[in-house]
Amino acid sequence: MKVFIVDLKKNILSPQFIISVFVFLLLFLLSDAPLISPRNPMSVLDEIVRFRKDKWIEKGTEFFYLNILFRFDNSLWYSIVLPVLSSFSALYSFKNEWFTDSYVFTLSRYGYKQFAFSKMLASFFTGLLSFLCGILLFLMITYLIFPKADSFGDSITLSFNYHLFCDKIICNAILCGMYGMLSILFLLLIKDYFFTLCLYVVIEYFSMRAENKLQNMIMEEQWENRTLLLLFPNRFNDMYYLIPDYTNISFYWYIPLTAVIGAIMALIALILIKRRYKYCE
């Protein structure tokens, strides 16, 4: 536990973590805002800059601050950039330790298992916390700027699905943690920091292209079984509704499933670390 706390502090008290949080915030601000004019679609950031509060009220509850918050992933770049931001801080810290051989002292003191599982667990919580800090800042901004319930008067009934929103946050937070763990695994395998980050972008881009082609096939051939969509990495952040809709299984089975996958990744990392440094028991 001690080595895990040290690793986690090293990751989150770094400039890279702060950069990740603020780029997360920028990514959320660049999500698509509700349309006021179909000819002129804008991002949330554009709406904040223009501050057209009268038009927000006229448009109705679409500009209610919680509805704006719910759209945080409504951006073309979200699924592409998400893995990079989730991995950036933990990967940078591990890269500096791994390629300078400074890990040997820690490994000799704590052993293979503590070292490997600590690095993987710290990377998971680093990715998770970077996302949660970014969404917390976005919540503060939307609350301060966009209309609240009392702005619409008593004649309008506001409805917001808090349960679905919590599922969405849990899904994306866990996904960010898993991307953090996967980045450590990729670095151990391909031994290149920048290629590891670029690999995420390439995978997500081609996943989007392949998923669009599959969607067209589904529409043309009228397939009823759409479970194949669950296998595309660019749709992993939508698991909170894809799993219940396409499989009739509760989303909460996703949590133990990711725990099992995370444990498997940690075991693979342990094997790869043992292969590089064989002199510690």
Short mmCIF file of C-alpha atoms in Angstrom, two decimals:
data_model
loop_
_atom_site.label_atom_id
_atom_site.label_comp_id
_atom_site.label_asym_id
_atom_site.label_seq_id
_atom_site.Cartn_x
_atom_site.Cartn_y
_atom_site.Cartn_z
CA MET A 1 0.00 0.00 0.00
CA LYS A 2 2.85 2.39 0.79
CA VAL A 3 4.43 2.11 -2.64
CA PHE A 4 0.99 2.60 -4.25
CA ILE A 5 0.43 5.86 -2.32
CA VAL A 6 3.90 7.08 -3.33
CA ASP A 7 3.22 6.28 -6.99
CA LEU A 8 -0.21 7.90 -6.94
CA LYS A 9 1.15 11.10 -5.32
CA LYS A 10 3.92 11.21 -7.89
CA ASN A 11 1.36 10.99 -10.70
CA ILE A 12 -1.23 13.48 -9.46
CA LEU A 13 1.18 16.07 -8.04
CA SER A 14 2.83 16.52 -11.42
CA PRO A 15 2.47 19.22 -14.10
CA GLN A 16 1.31 16.50 -16.52
CA PHE A 17 -1.72 15.73 -14.33
CA ILE A 18 -2.70 19.42 -14.19
CA ILE A 19 -2.32 19.66 -17.98
CA SER A 20 -4.53 16.58 -18.40
CA VAL A 21 -7.25 18.04 -16.17
CA PHE A 22 -7.38 21.36 -18.02
CA VAL A 23 -7.28 19.72 -21.45
CA PHE A 24 -10.15 17.51 -20.27
CA LEU A 25 -12.00 20.71 -19.34
CA LEU A 26 -11.27 22.19 -22.77
CA LEU A 27 -12.53 19.00 -24.42
CA PHE A 28 -15.79 19.25 -22.47
CA LEU A 29 -16.15 22.93 -23.39
CA LEU A 30 -15.74 22.04 -27.08
CA SER A 31 -18.70 19.67 -26.96
CA ASP A 32 -21.67 20.62 -29.13
CA ALA A 33 -24.18 22.99 -27.55
CA PRO A 34 -27.93 22.70 -28.23
CA LEU A 35 -28.81 24.32 -31.55
CA ILE A 36 -30.23 27.82 -31.53
CA SER A 37 -29.76 28.24 -35.28
CA PRO A 38 -29.45 25.11 -37.50
CA ARG A 39 -27.20 27.07 -39.85
CA ASN A 40 -24.79 28.03 -37.11
CA PRO A 41 -23.96 25.12 -34.77
CA MET A 42 -21.81 26.11 -31.81
CA SER A 43 -19.82 24.55 -29.05
CA VAL A 44 -20.45 25.13 -25.36
CA LEU A 45 -17.41 27.39 -25.31
CA ASP A 46 -18.85 29.49 -28.17
CA GLU A 47 -22.10 29.91 -26.25
CA ILE A 48 -20.20 30.96 -23.12
CA VAL A 49 -18.23 33.56 -25.07
CA ARG A 50 -21.38 35.00 -26.69
CA PHE A 51 -23.40 34.71 -23.47
CA ARG A 52 -26.83 34.87 -25.13
CA LYS A 53 -28.80 34.29 -21.94
CA ASP A 54 -32.11 35.56 -23.34
CA LYS A 55 -31.94 33.07 -26.21
CA TRP A 56 -31.02 30.28 -23.80
CA ILE A 57 -34.18 30.97 -21.81
CA GLU A 58 -36.27 31.18 -24.99
CA LYS A 59 -34.91 27.85 -26.19
CA GLY A 60 -36.19 26.17 -23.06
CA THR A 61 -34.71 23.56 -20.79
CA GLU A 62 -32.10 22.43 -23.34
CA PHE A 63 -29.81 25.08 -21.85
CA PHE A 64 -30.50 24.04 -18.26
CA TYR A 65 -27.02 23.72 -16.76
CA LEU A 66 -27.39 20.01 -15.97
CA ASN A 67 -28.45 19.29 -19.56
CA ILE A 68 -25.35 21.11 -20.78
CA LEU A 69 -23.26 19.09 -18.32
CA PHE A 70 -24.77 15.84 -19.61
CA ARG A 71 -23.45 16.63 -23.11
CA PHE A 72 -19.79 16.67 -22.01
CA ASP A 73 -18.88 13.84 -24.42
CA ASN A 74 -20.84 15.26 -27.36
CA SER A 75 -17.77 16.01 -29.47
CA LEU A 76 -16.16 14.39 -32.50
CA TRP A 77 -12.76 14.44 -30.79
CA TYR A 78 -13.89 13.07 -27.45
CA SER A 79 -13.34 9.35 -28.03
CA ILE A 80 -10.07 10.00 -29.91
CA VAL A 81 -8.44 12.24 -27.30
CA LEU A 82 -9.86 10.50 -24.20
CA PRO A 83 -7.24 7.67 -24.04
CA VAL A 84 -4.33 10.10 -24.47
CA LEU A 85 -5.49 12.42 -21.68
CA SER A 86 -6.23 9.49 -19.37
CA SER A 87 -2.74 8.06 -19.86
CA PHE A 88 -0.57 11.15 -20.11
CA SER A 89 0.37 11.72 -16.47
CA ALA A 90 0.85 8.11 -15.34
CA LEU A 91 2.67 7.15 -18.53
CA TYR A 92 5.06 10.10 -18.30
CA SER A 93 5.94 9.26 -14.69
CA PHE A 94 6.44 5.57 -15.42
CA LYS A 95 8.47 6.31 -18.55
CA ASN A 96 10.95 8.42 -16.59
CA GLU A 97 11.38 5.67 -14.02
CA TRP A 98 11.47 2.72 -16.42
CA PHE A 99 13.91 4.01 -19.03
CA THR A 100 16.38 5.48 -16.52
CA ASP A 101 16.59 2.22 -14.53
CA SER A 102 15.67 4.08 -11.34
CA TYR A 103 12.96 1.46 -10.85
CA VAL A 104 15.60 -1.08 -9.77
CA PHE A 105 15.82 0.29 -6.21
CA THR A 106 12.03 0.19 -5.73
CA LEU A 107 11.82 -3.24 -7.28
CA SER A 108 14.59 -4.57 -5.06
CA ARG A 109 12.92 -3.17 -1.95
CA TYR A 110 9.30 -4.20 -2.57
CA GLY A 111 9.52 -7.12 -5.00
CA TYR A 112 7.88 -7.81 -8.35
CA LYS A 113 4.27 -8.11 -7.24
CA GLN A 114 4.04 -4.92 -5.20
CA PHE A 115 5.92 -2.98 -7.86
CA ALA A 116 3.80 -4.16 -10.80
CA PHE A 117 0.41 -3.99 -9.09
CA SER A 118 1.23 -0.61 -7.53
CA LYS A 119 2.15 0.91 -10.91
CA MET A 120 -0.98 -0.45 -12.57
CA LEU A 121 -3.30 0.56 -9.74
CA ALA A 122 -1.78 4.04 -9.51
CA SER A 123 -2.18 4.50 -13.26
CA PHE A 124 -5.84 3.45 -12.98
CA PHE A 125 -6.63 6.00 -10.28
CA THR A 126 -4.59 8.70 -12.04
CA GLY A 127 -6.68 8.34 -15.20
CA LEU A 128 -9.90 8.17 -13.19
CA LEU A 129 -9.06 11.25 -11.09
CA SER A 130 -7.96 13.33 -14.08
CA PHE A 131 -11.37 12.76 -15.67
CA LEU A 132 -13.30 13.44 -12.43
CA CYS A 133 -11.36 16.67 -11.76
CA GLY A 134 -12.07 17.84 -15.32
CA ILE A 135 -15.79 17.08 -15.04
CA LEU A 136 -15.95 18.81 -11.65
CA LEU A 137 -14.50 21.99 -13.17
CA PHE A 138 -16.97 21.71 -16.05
CA LEU A 139 -19.82 21.36 -13.55
CA MET A 140 -18.70 24.53 -11.76
CA ILE A 141 -18.56 26.48 -15.03
CA THR A 142 -21.96 25.29 -16.26
CA TYR A 143 -23.54 26.00 -12.87
CA LEU A 144 -22.16 29.55 -12.78
CA ILE A 145 -22.99 30.48 -16.39
CA PHE A 146 -25.99 28.55 -17.71
CA PRO A 147 -29.60 28.90 -16.47
CA LYS A 148 -30.68 27.11 -13.31
CA ALA A 149 -34.13 25.78 -12.45
CA ASP A 150 -35.49 29.07 -11.12
CA SER A 151 -34.60 30.86 -14.38
CA PHE A 152 -37.36 29.08 -16.32
CA GLY A 153 -40.25 29.95 -14.01
CA ASP A 154 -42.88 27.72 -12.45
CA SER A 155 -44.65 27.01 -15.74
CA ILE A 156 -41.85 24.78 -17.06
CA THR A 157 -41.21 21.37 -15.54
CA LEU A 158 -37.57 20.37 -15.53
CA SER A 159 -36.68 16.70 -15.91
CA PHE A 160 -33.18 15.32 -15.59
CA ASN A 161 -32.22 11.65 -15.45
CA TYR A 162 -29.78 11.64 -12.52
CA HIS A 163 -29.48 7.84 -12.60
CA LEU A 164 -28.41 7.81 -16.26
CA PHE A 165 -26.02 10.69 -15.65
CA CYS A 166 -24.36 8.84 -12.74
CA ASP A 167 -24.02 5.73 -14.94
CA LYS A 168 -22.41 7.88 -17.63
CA ILE A 169 -19.90 9.39 -15.20
CA ILE A 170 -19.06 5.96 -13.72
CA CYS A 171 -18.59 4.46 -17.19
CA ASN A 172 -16.29 7.22 -18.42
CA ALA A 173 -14.31 7.40 -15.16
CA ILE A 174 -13.65 3.64 -15.17
CA LEU A 175 -12.76 3.78 -18.86
CA CYS A 176 -10.19 6.51 -18.19
CA GLY A 177 -8.67 4.37 -15.44
CA MET A 178 -8.49 1.36 -17.76
CA TYR A 179 -6.79 3.45 -20.44
CA GLY A 180 -4.23 4.48 -17.83
CA MET A 181 -3.45 0.84 -17.06
CA LEU A 182 -3.38 -0.12 -20.72
CA SER A 183 -0.85 2.61 -21.49
CA ILE A 184 1.62 1.08 -19.00
CA LEU A 185 1.14 -2.28 -20.66
CA PHE A 186 1.67 -0.82 -24.14
CA LEU A 187 4.84 0.95 -22.98
CA LEU A 188 6.24 -2.30 -21.58
CA LEU A 189 5.50 -4.02 -24.88
CA ILE A 190 6.57 -1.47 -27.50
CA LYS A 191 9.12 0.46 -25.38
CA ASP A 192 8.27 3.86 -26.87
CA TYR A 193 6.45 6.67 -25.04
CA PHE A 194 5.28 8.75 -28.00
CA PHE A 195 4.30 5.75 -30.10
CA THR A 196 2.17 4.51 -27.19
CA LEU A 197 0.19 7.76 -27.16
CA CYS A 198 -0.05 7.87 -30.96
CA LEU A 199 -1.22 4.27 -31.04
CA TYR A 200 -4.33 5.24 -29.08
CA VAL A 201 -5.21 7.93 -31.64
CA VAL A 202 -4.71 5.54 -34.58
CA ILE A 203 -6.83 2.81 -32.95
CA GLU A 204 -9.65 5.20 -32.10
CA TYR A 205 -9.64 6.78 -35.57
CA PHE A 206 -9.84 3.50 -37.47
CA SER A 207 -12.37 2.23 -34.95
CA MET A 208 -14.62 5.18 -35.81
CA ARG A 209 -14.26 4.47 -39.54
CA ALA A 210 -15.02 0.76 -39.11
CA GLU A 211 -17.96 1.45 -36.82
CA ASN A 212 -19.49 3.84 -39.36
CA LYS A 213 -19.27 1.17 -42.04
CA LEU A 214 -20.90 -1.37 -39.74
CA GLN A 215 -23.68 1.09 -38.91
CA ASN A 216 -24.36 1.51 -42.65
CA MET A 217 -24.47 -2.28 -43.08
CA ILE A 218 -26.90 -2.58 -40.20
CA MET A 219 -29.19 0.06 -41.73
CA GLU A 220 -29.02 -1.42 -45.25
CA GLU A 221 -29.50 -5.06 -44.22
CA GLN A 222 -31.76 -4.32 -41.23
CA TRP A 223 -29.80 -6.38 -38.72
CA GLU A 224 -31.51 -6.79 -35.40
CA ASN A 225 -28.42 -7.90 -33.48
CA ARG A 226 -26.18 -4.88 -32.89
CA THR A 227 -24.00 -6.34 -30.13
CA LEU A 228 -20.96 -6.08 -32.44
CA LEU A 229 -21.00 -2.34 -31.74
CA LEU A 230 -19.82 -3.11 -28.20
CA LEU A 231 -16.46 -4.26 -29.58
CA PHE A 232 -15.46 -0.93 -31.11
CA PRO A 233 -13.12 1.12 -28.86
CA ASN A 234 -14.69 4.42 -29.88
CA ARG A 235 -17.99 3.25 -28.34
CA PHE A 236 -16.55 2.16 -24.98
CA ASN A 237 -17.60 5.46 -23.40
CA ASP A 238 -21.22 4.65 -24.36
CA MET A 239 -21.34 1.33 -22.52
CA TYR A 240 -23.63 2.80 -19.85
CA TYR A 241 -26.55 2.58 -22.29
CA LEU A 242 -25.26 0.20 -25.01
CA ILE A 243 -25.00 -2.77 -22.63
CA PRO A 244 -28.60 -2.53 -21.35
CA ASP A 245 -30.01 -1.68 -24.80
CA TYR A 246 -28.22 -4.34 -26.85
CA THR A 247 -27.77 -7.20 -24.38
CA ASN A 248 -30.54 -6.71 -21.76
CA ILE A 249 -27.83 -7.00 -19.09
CA SER A 250 -27.46 -4.46 -16.30
CA PHE A 251 -24.71 -1.91 -16.87
CA TYR A 252 -23.34 -2.63 -13.40
CA TRP A 253 -21.93 -5.94 -14.65
CA TYR A 254 -19.46 -3.70 -16.49
CA ILE A 255 -17.73 -2.87 -13.20
CA PRO A 256 -16.65 -6.44 -12.20
CA LEU A 257 -15.82 -7.15 -15.84
CA THR A 258 -13.37 -4.24 -15.96
CA ALA A 259 -11.93 -5.36 -12.61
CA VAL A 260 -11.18 -8.79 -14.10
CA ILE A 261 -9.65 -7.23 -17.23
CA GLY A 262 -7.57 -4.91 -15.05
CA ALA A 263 -6.27 -7.85 -13.00
CA ILE A 264 -5.30 -9.67 -16.22
CA MET A 265 -3.43 -6.58 -17.47
CA ALA A 266 -1.60 -6.31 -14.13
CA LEU A 267 -0.53 -9.97 -14.39
CA ILE A 268 0.76 -9.41 -17.92
CA ALA A 269 2.67 -6.34 -16.70
CA LEU A 270 4.17 -8.45 -13.90
CA ILE A 271 5.41 -11.01 -16.43
CA LEU A 272 6.92 -8.31 -18.67
CA ILE A 273 8.70 -6.67 -15.72
CA LYS A 274 10.13 -10.02 -14.65
CA ARG A 275 11.45 -10.59 -18.17
CA ARG A 276 13.42 -7.33 -18.05
CA TYR A 277 14.75 -7.59 -14.51
CA LYS A 278 15.29 -11.12 -13.26
CA TYR A 279 17.36 -10.53 -10.16
CA CYS A 280 14.73 -9.67 -7.58
CA GLU A 281 12.49 -11.96 -5.56
#
